[in-house]
Amino acid sequence: MIKLLVIADDFTGALDTGVQFAGKGMTTKVLSYLPEDGEALQQFQAQVLVIDAQTRHLDGGEAYRKVLELVKSAKDAGIPYIYKKTDSGLRGNIGKELDAALTASGEQYLTFIPALPAMDRITVGGVHYVEGIPIHESAFGRDPFEPVMSAHVEDLFRDVSVKTVLYGESSHYERGKEPEIGIFDAASERQIKTITEDLMRQKKLGVMAGCAGFASVLGDCLRLERQRVEVPAVKDRLIIICGSVSEITREQVEYAEKNGMKRITMTPAQQFTMGYLDSEDGRSWLRELKQDCEAGITCVIETGISDMEKAARYREQNRIPLEEARVTISKTLGEVLKQLLEMGLEATFMIIGGDTLAGFITEMRCGEITIYRELEQGTVLSSIKTEGKEQWIISKSGGFGEPELLMEVEQLVKHHFSALAV
């Protein structure tokens, strides 16, 4: 029976949270679709079920509706714990989604711990910081799709129906008369663990929210069953595909190029021309990619991360709306990987960006994904079944990792995966 339901707003978020449980030996499944109802949820044989609700880019009302219905289904299925995964960079419809989760749960209280201390993303005095900088002044404030406008966590809840309360490290929860969302400061994993243990004793973890930081301590507190996880050998060839426009990812791609990886920048025409990959030029481009990978060259395919104005001009000239462009790019990148597989390429795929990962999963028509372990913070090893074969995937959110991360992943794939059984 499912003990914990995790509702994520994008695919990389689903994986980097689910791996906090799978990596400790707890049976964990990730779904790329929404089960119809509580009865459908009861069919899954896992202790932890993670669902990518794909609400990151929806308007607030639609995100609210999706989360509301999922939580209602979870309650109908008798799932005791519900975790609404949020972005550690405070992007998305956090206020609306937490409002929906609390309302549908029937609980009086929702615990929200937004911090991810392992990545130096902490909350102090209700203000969220990234590497010591208020988050709206960091790279997250310059995101071209969804810039973070305020570092004050409470500002996320301006348009919600429930009361929000700020709690510091030494404060204690007191039950109010109305439903409340408690926003907790945390600057270390120890503080998160202390908060979690305290609220567990008070039986106030029926519905909760946070990123991978909060999730990383939940498995121990909820006392879920564990089993040994074996990681089979993965393909030692690596191809990296990147749809993220994060400054953090740009630095990683540039570092990888300087250290020997082959960087391939797709032109706007390649990204936005329907049927390009089926054209003579497209098939030739794919054949060259396959040959490079089979020769042991690690290729990084990206969409012009260092010159986004070029793509913007192309969109304007061809009257392509920004949201349509985002969806088209994700679909195109997913199709690149799908066609490489159909051409017989045997390699491990690294996919950067939640939209890109969702695009690939959609193209492969894969509803479930199996998580194995976390390689680095936010970098997750998973697999899918395709035509009876296991395809290895390494996923990463655009906003995670040091500049040398791609090089470290390449070394793991080519040399060290034999040591990863846990």
Tab-separated table of C-alpha atoms in Angstrom:
chain	number	residue	atom	x	y	z
A	1	MET	CA	0.000	0.000	0.000
A	2	ILE	CA	1.135	3.541	-0.735
A	3	LYS	CA	2.214	5.289	2.465
A	4	LEU	CA	3.313	8.595	0.938
A	5	LEU	CA	2.112	10.459	-2.165
A	6	VAL	CA	4.472	13.109	-3.562
A	7	ILE	CA	2.992	15.621	-6.016
A	8	ALA	CA	5.643	17.421	-8.087
A	9	ASP	CA	5.233	20.283	-10.549
A	10	ASP	CA	7.801	19.053	-13.097
A	11	PHE	CA	9.654	15.855	-13.950
A	12	THR	CA	13.136	16.600	-12.604
A	13	GLY	CA	11.481	17.735	-9.366
A	14	ALA	CA	9.606	14.436	-9.193
A	15	LEU	CA	12.842	12.506	-9.570
A	16	ASP	CA	15.079	14.515	-7.247
A	17	THR	CA	12.450	14.181	-4.508
A	18	GLY	CA	11.564	10.544	-5.188
A	19	VAL	CA	15.227	9.578	-5.043
A	20	GLN	CA	15.376	10.722	-1.410
A	21	PHE	CA	13.246	7.657	-0.630
A	22	ALA	CA	14.411	5.242	-3.332
A	23	GLY	CA	18.036	5.836	-2.364
A	24	LYS	CA	17.248	4.572	1.139
A	25	GLY	CA	15.721	1.350	-0.156
A	26	MET	CA	12.055	2.396	-0.128
A	27	THR	CA	10.047	1.154	-3.105
A	28	THR	CA	9.344	4.271	-5.164
A	29	LYS	CA	7.482	4.724	-8.444
A	30	VAL	CA	7.234	7.894	-10.533
A	31	LEU	CA	4.286	8.534	-12.861
A	32	SER	CA	4.150	10.968	-15.770
A	33	TYR	CA	0.345	10.880	-15.829
A	34	LEU	CA	-2.496	11.467	-13.377
A	35	PRO	CA	-4.378	8.365	-12.156
A	36	GLU	CA	-8.126	8.673	-12.637
A	37	ASP	CA	-9.188	8.346	-9.007
A	38	GLY	CA	-8.443	6.871	-5.584
A	39	GLU	CA	-9.207	3.357	-6.784
A	40	ALA	CA	-6.576	3.675	-9.524
A	41	LEU	CA	-4.039	4.891	-6.949
A	42	GLN	CA	-4.586	1.781	-4.852
A	43	GLN	CA	-3.311	-0.440	-7.684
A	44	PHE	CA	0.314	0.689	-7.379
A	45	GLN	CA	2.642	-1.567	-5.410
A	46	ALA	CA	4.987	0.969	-3.862
A	47	GLN	CA	5.495	2.630	-0.526
A	48	VAL	CA	6.151	6.007	-2.155
A	49	LEU	CA	4.322	7.151	-5.278
A	50	VAL	CA	5.517	10.316	-7.006
A	51	ILE	CA	3.309	12.010	-9.597
A	52	ASP	CA	4.475	14.720	-11.981
A	53	ALA	CA	1.368	16.907	-12.112
A	54	GLN	CA	3.074	19.200	-14.687
A	55	THR	CA	1.756	22.346	-13.026
A	56	ARG	CA	4.923	24.481	-13.156
A	57	HIS	CA	3.831	26.484	-16.203
A	58	LEU	CA	0.050	26.414	-15.742
A	59	ASP	CA	-1.964	29.409	-14.592
A	60	GLY	CA	-2.701	29.447	-10.862
A	61	GLY	CA	-6.327	28.354	-11.169
A	62	GLU	CA	-5.543	25.272	-13.255
A	63	ALA	CA	-2.637	24.303	-10.973
A	64	TYR	CA	-4.976	24.621	-7.969
A	65	ARG	CA	-7.561	22.343	-9.612
A	66	LYS	CA	-5.042	19.631	-10.498
A	67	VAL	CA	-3.539	19.478	-7.009
A	68	LEU	CA	-6.985	19.607	-5.374
A	69	GLU	CA	-8.184	16.593	-7.371
A	70	LEU	CA	-5.000	14.599	-6.754
A	71	VAL	CA	-5.129	15.132	-3.010
A	72	LYS	CA	-8.830	14.217	-2.899
A	73	SER	CA	-8.007	10.980	-4.754
A	74	ALA	CA	-5.202	10.274	-2.296
A	75	LYS	CA	-7.539	10.705	0.669
A	76	ASP	CA	-10.090	8.412	-1.008
A	77	ALA	CA	-7.322	5.825	-1.439
A	78	GLY	CA	-6.434	6.000	2.260
A	79	ILE	CA	-2.910	7.351	1.734
A	80	PRO	CA	-1.817	8.682	5.146
A	81	TYR	CA	0.873	11.173	4.089
A	82	ILE	CA	0.824	13.749	1.279
A	83	TYR	CA	3.870	15.779	0.250
A	84	LYS	CA	3.564	18.699	-2.170
A	85	LYS	CA	6.991	19.058	-3.743
A	86	THR	CA	8.000	22.688	-4.357
A	87	ASP	CA	10.870	24.223	-6.282
A	88	SER	CA	13.867	25.172	-4.127
A	89	GLY	CA	14.119	28.308	-6.267
A	90	LEU	CA	10.506	29.284	-5.355
A	91	ARG	CA	9.311	29.047	-8.982
A	92	GLY	CA	5.857	27.900	-10.023
A	93	ASN	CA	2.410	28.127	-8.420
A	94	ILE	CA	3.497	27.383	-4.860
A	95	GLY	CA	0.864	29.447	-3.027
A	96	LYS	CA	-2.080	28.120	-5.020
A	97	GLU	CA	-0.880	24.516	-4.894
A	98	LEU	CA	-0.315	24.471	-1.133
A	99	ASP	CA	-3.710	26.103	-0.619
A	100	ALA	CA	-5.269	23.308	-2.721
A	101	ALA	CA	-3.366	20.550	-0.903
A	102	LEU	CA	-4.445	21.771	2.534
A	103	THR	CA	-8.057	22.339	1.479
A	104	ALA	CA	-8.453	18.893	-0.117
A	105	SER	CA	-6.667	17.065	2.711
A	106	GLY	CA	-9.195	18.043	5.366
A	107	GLU	CA	-6.285	18.817	7.723
A	108	GLN	CA	-5.986	21.993	9.768
A	109	TYR	CA	-2.267	22.469	9.227
A	110	LEU	CA	0.321	22.195	6.440
A	111	THR	CA	4.045	22.289	7.216
A	112	PHE	CA	6.130	24.102	4.563
A	113	ILE	CA	9.943	23.952	4.712
A	114	PRO	CA	11.318	25.571	1.524
A	115	ALA	CA	15.033	25.230	2.359
A	116	LEU	CA	17.599	23.011	0.645
A	117	PRO	CA	20.715	23.480	2.802
A	118	ALA	CA	22.779	20.976	0.764
A	119	MET	CA	22.628	23.475	-2.124
A	120	ASP	CA	23.026	26.526	0.157
A	121	ARG	CA	19.366	27.495	-0.272
A	122	ILE	CA	18.156	28.501	3.170
A	123	THR	CA	15.306	30.414	4.794
A	124	VAL	CA	16.027	32.900	7.584
A	125	GLY	CA	13.426	35.273	9.005
A	126	GLY	CA	11.041	34.224	6.257
A	127	VAL	CA	13.527	35.319	3.557
A	128	HIS	CA	14.855	32.720	1.103
A	129	TYR	CA	18.561	32.920	0.196
A	130	VAL	CA	20.687	31.261	-2.488
A	131	GLU	CA	24.384	31.190	-1.588
A	132	GLY	CA	23.822	34.102	0.783
A	133	ILE	CA	21.927	36.239	-1.762
A	134	PRO	CA	18.178	36.969	-1.505
A	135	ILE	CA	16.734	34.706	-4.179
A	136	HIS	CA	15.146	37.454	-6.281
A	137	GLU	CA	18.621	38.994	-6.695
A	138	SER	CA	20.136	35.652	-7.823
A	139	ALA	CA	19.967	33.834	-11.175
A	140	PHE	CA	16.404	32.805	-10.274
A	141	GLY	CA	15.355	36.444	-10.443
A	142	ARG	CA	16.617	36.577	-14.043
A	143	ASP	CA	14.825	33.450	-15.277
A	144	PRO	CA	13.343	34.367	-18.704
A	145	PHE	CA	10.225	32.219	-18.215
A	146	GLU	CA	9.370	32.631	-14.539
A	147	PRO	CA	11.577	35.132	-12.660
A	148	VAL	CA	11.301	35.101	-8.870
A	149	MET	CA	10.140	38.567	-7.832
A	150	SER	CA	10.491	38.424	-4.046
A	151	ALA	CA	12.670	36.631	-1.502
A	152	HIS	CA	9.953	36.819	1.168
A	153	VAL	CA	8.336	33.377	1.210
A	154	GLU	CA	5.077	34.751	2.569
A	155	ASP	CA	4.658	36.765	-0.656
A	156	LEU	CA	3.909	33.483	-2.447
A	157	PHE	CA	0.612	33.312	-0.556
A	158	ARG	CA	-0.931	36.710	-1.285
A	159	ASP	CA	-3.849	35.209	-3.211
A	160	VAL	CA	-4.623	32.118	-1.109
A	161	SER	CA	-7.596	31.446	1.114
A	162	VAL	CA	-5.747	30.071	4.151
A	163	LYS	CA	-3.689	31.803	6.809
A	164	THR	CA	0.120	31.627	6.654
A	165	VAL	CA	2.332	31.797	9.733
A	166	LEU	CA	6.107	32.284	9.880
A	167	TYR	CA	8.131	30.162	12.317
A	168	GLY	CA	11.748	30.600	13.341
A	169	GLU	CA	14.038	27.860	14.646
A	170	SER	CA	12.944	28.257	18.277
A	171	SER	CA	9.221	28.804	17.704
A	172	HIS	CA	6.582	26.162	18.385
A	173	TYR	CA	3.344	25.467	16.619
A	174	GLU	CA	0.080	26.202	18.416
A	175	ARG	CA	-3.162	25.004	16.858
A	176	GLY	CA	-5.296	27.830	15.498
A	177	LYS	CA	-9.008	27.886	14.796
A	178	GLU	CA	-8.611	28.197	11.013
A	179	PRO	CA	-6.564	26.117	8.522
A	180	GLU	CA	-2.967	27.356	8.443
A	181	ILE	CA	0.211	26.972	6.402
A	182	GLY	CA	3.284	27.132	8.631
A	183	ILE	CA	6.393	28.472	6.854
A	184	PHE	CA	9.524	27.318	8.678
A	185	ASP	CA	13.003	28.828	8.684
A	186	ALA	CA	15.826	26.328	8.196
A	187	ALA	CA	19.529	26.805	7.519
A	188	SER	CA	20.736	23.224	8.045
A	189	GLU	CA	19.567	19.648	7.681
A	190	ARG	CA	19.733	19.336	11.462
A	191	GLN	CA	17.152	22.099	11.833
A	192	ILE	CA	14.884	20.425	9.258
A	193	LYS	CA	15.184	17.137	11.118
A	194	THR	CA	14.339	18.802	14.447
A	195	ILE	CA	11.238	20.484	12.978
A	196	THR	CA	10.117	17.244	11.325
A	197	GLU	CA	10.540	15.109	14.442
A	198	ASP	CA	8.695	17.670	16.562
A	199	LEU	CA	5.732	17.884	14.176
A	200	MET	CA	5.693	14.098	13.768
A	201	ARG	CA	5.219	13.744	17.535
A	202	GLN	CA	2.362	16.252	17.329
A	203	LYS	CA	0.824	14.291	14.396
A	204	LYS	CA	0.931	17.343	12.128
A	205	LEU	CA	2.540	15.797	9.040
A	206	GLY	CA	-0.581	14.539	7.299
A	207	VAL	CA	-0.004	17.097	4.554
A	208	MET	CA	3.276	18.921	4.050
A	209	ALA	CA	5.373	20.723	1.432
A	210	GLY	CA	8.960	21.461	0.535
A	211	CYS	CA	11.737	20.485	-1.828
A	212	ALA	CA	14.266	17.636	-1.647
A	213	GLY	CA	15.687	19.093	1.587
A	214	PHE	CA	12.576	18.325	3.652
A	215	ALA	CA	12.020	15.056	1.759
A	216	SER	CA	15.527	13.840	2.616
A	217	VAL	CA	14.647	13.465	6.308
A	218	LEU	CA	11.070	12.234	5.914
A	219	GLY	CA	11.894	8.597	5.149
A	220	ASP	CA	13.488	8.110	8.551
A	221	CYS	CA	10.707	9.914	10.421
A	222	LEU	CA	7.892	8.045	8.650
A	223	ARG	CA	9.644	4.697	9.252
A	224	LEU	CA	8.953	3.240	5.839
A	225	GLU	CA	10.183	-0.262	5.010
A	226	ARG	CA	13.531	-0.659	3.244
A	227	GLN	CA	15.128	-3.143	0.891
A	228	ARG	CA	18.514	-3.481	-0.779
A	229	VAL	CA	18.784	-1.730	-4.158
A	230	GLU	CA	21.102	-3.120	-6.840
A	231	VAL	CA	22.274	-0.832	-9.636
A	232	PRO	CA	23.064	-2.854	-12.791
A	233	ALA	CA	25.844	-1.819	-15.167
A	234	VAL	CA	24.914	1.157	-17.369
A	235	LYS	CA	26.041	1.940	-20.902
A	236	ASP	CA	29.432	3.656	-20.788
A	237	ARG	CA	28.628	6.058	-23.641
A	238	LEU	CA	27.037	9.372	-22.696
A	239	ILE	CA	25.005	11.912	-24.631
A	240	ILE	CA	23.770	15.083	-22.894
A	241	ILE	CA	20.741	17.038	-24.036
A	242	CYS	CA	19.915	20.375	-22.466
A	243	GLY	CA	16.743	22.439	-22.711
A	244	SER	CA	17.400	24.557	-19.630
A	245	VAL	CA	18.210	28.261	-20.008
A	246	SER	CA	19.498	28.599	-16.443
A	247	GLU	CA	22.719	30.537	-15.899
A	248	ILE	CA	23.903	27.648	-13.731
A	249	THR	CA	23.469	25.195	-16.609
A	250	ARG	CA	25.126	27.598	-19.050
A	251	GLU	CA	28.236	27.632	-16.859
A	252	GLN	CA	28.221	23.827	-16.759
A	253	VAL	CA	27.955	23.532	-20.540
A	254	GLU	CA	30.735	26.069	-21.102
A	255	TYR	CA	32.985	24.300	-18.591
A	256	ALA	CA	32.347	20.937	-20.279
A	257	GLU	CA	33.184	22.374	-23.692
A	258	LYS	CA	36.472	23.817	-22.428
A	259	ASN	CA	37.359	20.399	-21.014
A	260	GLY	CA	36.833	18.353	-24.152
A	261	MET	CA	33.123	17.671	-24.606
A	262	LYS	CA	31.666	18.372	-28.028
A	263	ARG	CA	29.123	21.159	-27.810
A	264	ILE	CA	26.372	21.195	-30.439
A	265	THR	CA	24.090	24.230	-30.517
A	266	MET	CA	20.820	23.679	-32.353
A	267	THR	CA	19.838	26.586	-34.580
A	268	PRO	CA	16.397	28.200	-34.121
A	269	ALA	CA	15.347	26.665	-37.443
A	270	GLN	CA	16.332	23.197	-36.195
A	271	GLN	CA	14.380	23.760	-32.991
A	272	PHE	CA	11.193	25.208	-34.460
A	273	THR	CA	10.843	23.684	-37.946
A	274	MET	CA	8.248	20.930	-37.855
A	275	GLY	CA	9.575	17.716	-39.386
A	276	TYR	CA	13.206	18.888	-39.455
A	277	LEU	CA	14.524	15.624	-37.990
A	278	ASP	CA	12.794	13.671	-40.774
A	279	SER	CA	14.364	15.814	-43.484
A	280	GLU	CA	17.573	14.820	-45.299
A	281	ASP	CA	19.547	17.420	-43.307
A	282	GLY	CA	17.945	16.263	-40.064
A	283	ARG	CA	18.709	12.592	-40.675
A	284	SER	CA	22.314	13.466	-41.561
A	285	TRP	CA	22.619	15.525	-38.365
A	286	LEU	CA	21.311	12.600	-36.291
A	287	ARG	CA	23.679	10.123	-37.989
A	288	GLU	CA	26.648	12.323	-37.102
A	289	LEU	CA	25.497	12.499	-33.483
A	290	LYS	CA	25.216	8.705	-33.343
A	291	GLN	CA	28.654	8.225	-34.882
A	292	ASP	CA	30.270	10.642	-32.421
A	293	CYS	CA	28.658	8.918	-29.450
A	294	GLU	CA	29.642	5.437	-30.672
A	295	ALA	CA	33.211	6.710	-31.094
A	296	GLY	CA	33.290	7.594	-27.400
A	297	ILE	CA	32.777	11.351	-27.833
A	298	THR	CA	30.435	12.922	-25.266
A	299	CYS	CA	28.189	15.418	-27.056
A	300	VAL	CA	26.249	18.207	-25.336
A	301	ILE	CA	23.233	19.254	-27.405
A	302	GLU	CA	21.790	22.606	-26.358
A	303	THR	CA	19.467	25.270	-27.708
A	304	GLY	CA	21.545	28.443	-27.784
A	305	ILE	CA	21.916	29.022	-24.071
A	306	SER	CA	24.703	31.602	-24.581
A	307	ASP	CA	22.785	33.652	-27.178
A	308	MET	CA	19.112	33.572	-26.267
A	309	GLU	CA	18.502	36.835	-28.158
A	310	LYS	CA	19.073	34.970	-31.438
A	311	ALA	CA	16.228	32.572	-30.659
A	312	ALA	CA	14.072	35.489	-29.466
A	313	ARG	CA	14.563	37.305	-32.788
A	314	TYR	CA	13.643	34.148	-34.695
A	315	ARG	CA	10.463	33.763	-32.634
A	316	GLU	CA	9.490	37.368	-33.256
A	317	GLN	CA	10.134	37.127	-37.004
A	318	ASN	CA	8.068	33.941	-37.225
A	319	ARG	CA	5.433	35.067	-34.710
A	320	ILE	CA	5.987	32.145	-32.353
A	321	PRO	CA	4.602	32.856	-28.834
A	322	LEU	CA	7.014	32.243	-25.948
A	323	GLU	CA	4.904	29.481	-24.383
A	324	GLU	CA	4.520	27.708	-27.726
A	325	ALA	CA	8.292	27.950	-28.196
A	326	ARG	CA	8.940	26.355	-24.816
A	327	VAL	CA	6.666	23.404	-25.614
A	328	THR	CA	8.080	22.986	-29.134
A	329	ILE	CA	11.689	22.939	-27.919
A	330	SER	CA	10.906	20.288	-25.302
A	331	LYS	CA	9.147	18.136	-27.892
A	332	THR	CA	11.984	18.517	-30.408
A	333	LEU	CA	14.673	17.577	-27.876
A	334	GLY	CA	12.642	14.571	-26.769
A	335	GLU	CA	12.299	13.500	-30.395
A	336	VAL	CA	16.079	13.769	-30.910
A	337	LEU	CA	16.673	11.153	-28.216
A	338	LYS	CA	13.814	8.973	-29.414
A	339	GLN	CA	15.131	8.879	-32.970
A	340	LEU	CA	18.667	8.114	-31.775
A	341	LEU	CA	17.264	5.109	-29.914
A	342	GLU	CA	15.333	4.008	-32.985
A	343	MET	CA	18.595	4.225	-34.979
A	344	GLY	CA	20.091	1.714	-32.557
A	345	LEU	CA	22.211	3.974	-30.367
A	346	GLU	CA	23.121	2.335	-27.067
A	347	ALA	CA	24.082	5.027	-24.593
A	348	THR	CA	23.207	6.612	-21.278
A	349	PHE	CA	21.170	9.798	-21.705
A	350	MET	CA	21.691	12.821	-19.479
A	351	ILE	CA	18.688	15.159	-19.694
A	352	ILE	CA	18.827	18.659	-18.226
A	353	GLY	CA	15.602	20.518	-17.466
A	354	GLY	CA	12.204	19.271	-16.344
A	355	ASP	CA	10.439	20.263	-19.582
A	356	THR	CA	13.066	18.443	-21.647
A	357	LEU	CA	12.731	15.292	-19.576
A	358	ALA	CA	8.942	15.432	-19.826
A	359	GLY	CA	9.265	15.885	-23.597
A	360	PHE	CA	11.359	12.719	-23.878
A	361	ILE	CA	9.076	10.679	-21.639
A	362	THR	CA	6.083	11.833	-23.693
A	363	GLU	CA	7.768	10.930	-26.983
A	364	MET	CA	8.614	7.475	-25.602
A	365	ARG	CA	5.024	7.057	-24.374
A	366	CYS	CA	6.376	5.920	-21.042
A	367	GLY	CA	4.070	6.281	-18.047
A	368	GLU	CA	6.344	5.010	-15.283
A	369	ILE	CA	9.980	5.502	-14.384
A	370	THR	CA	12.124	3.624	-11.860
A	371	ILE	CA	14.482	5.623	-9.637
A	372	TYR	CA	17.778	4.111	-8.475
A	373	ARG	CA	19.903	6.686	-6.715
A	374	GLU	CA	21.160	10.248	-6.488
A	375	LEU	CA	24.596	10.869	-7.999
A	376	GLU	CA	24.933	14.484	-6.888
A	377	GLN	CA	22.389	16.803	-5.279
A	378	GLY	CA	19.520	17.001	-7.774
A	379	THR	CA	21.213	14.661	-10.276
A	380	VAL	CA	19.347	11.366	-10.423
A	381	LEU	CA	19.939	7.965	-12.045
A	382	SER	CA	16.714	6.365	-13.314
A	383	SER	CA	15.542	3.970	-16.002
A	384	ILE	CA	12.591	3.333	-18.273
A	385	LYS	CA	11.561	0.242	-20.209
A	386	THR	CA	11.441	0.680	-23.987
A	387	GLU	CA	10.762	-2.238	-26.325
A	388	GLY	CA	11.802	-4.637	-23.604
A	389	LYS	CA	15.123	-2.898	-22.971
A	390	GLU	CA	16.222	-0.782	-20.047
A	391	GLN	CA	17.182	2.770	-20.989
A	392	TRP	CA	19.312	4.600	-18.440
A	393	ILE	CA	18.585	8.254	-17.780
A	394	ILE	CA	20.469	10.775	-15.678
A	395	SER	CA	18.311	13.821	-14.986
A	396	LYS	CA	19.172	17.222	-13.559
A	397	SER	CA	17.204	20.353	-12.832
A	398	GLY	CA	18.605	23.376	-14.660
A	399	GLY	CA	19.246	25.241	-11.415
A	400	PHE	CA	21.420	22.595	-9.728
A	401	GLY	CA	25.117	21.825	-9.631
A	402	GLU	CA	28.637	23.240	-9.751
A	403	PRO	CA	30.303	24.160	-13.089
A	404	GLU	CA	32.211	20.857	-13.272
A	405	LEU	CA	29.113	18.676	-12.790
A	406	LEU	CA	28.843	17.412	-16.387
A	407	MET	CA	32.470	16.311	-16.340
A	408	GLU	CA	31.895	14.453	-13.069
A	409	VAL	CA	28.863	12.662	-14.516
A	410	GLU	CA	30.897	11.638	-17.572
A	411	GLN	CA	33.547	10.103	-15.330
A	412	LEU	CA	30.918	8.167	-13.393
A	413	VAL	CA	29.326	6.798	-16.553
A	414	LYS	CA	32.598	5.773	-18.158
A	415	HIS	CA	34.488	4.464	-15.160
A	416	HIS	CA	32.810	4.140	-11.770
A	417	PHE	CA	29.222	2.921	-11.972
A	418	SER	CA	30.266	-0.586	-10.953
A	419	ALA	CA	30.652	0.740	-7.406
A	420	LEU	CA	27.134	2.154	-7.105
A	421	ALA	CA	25.187	-0.798	-5.647
A	422	VAL	CA	23.501	0.299	-2.422
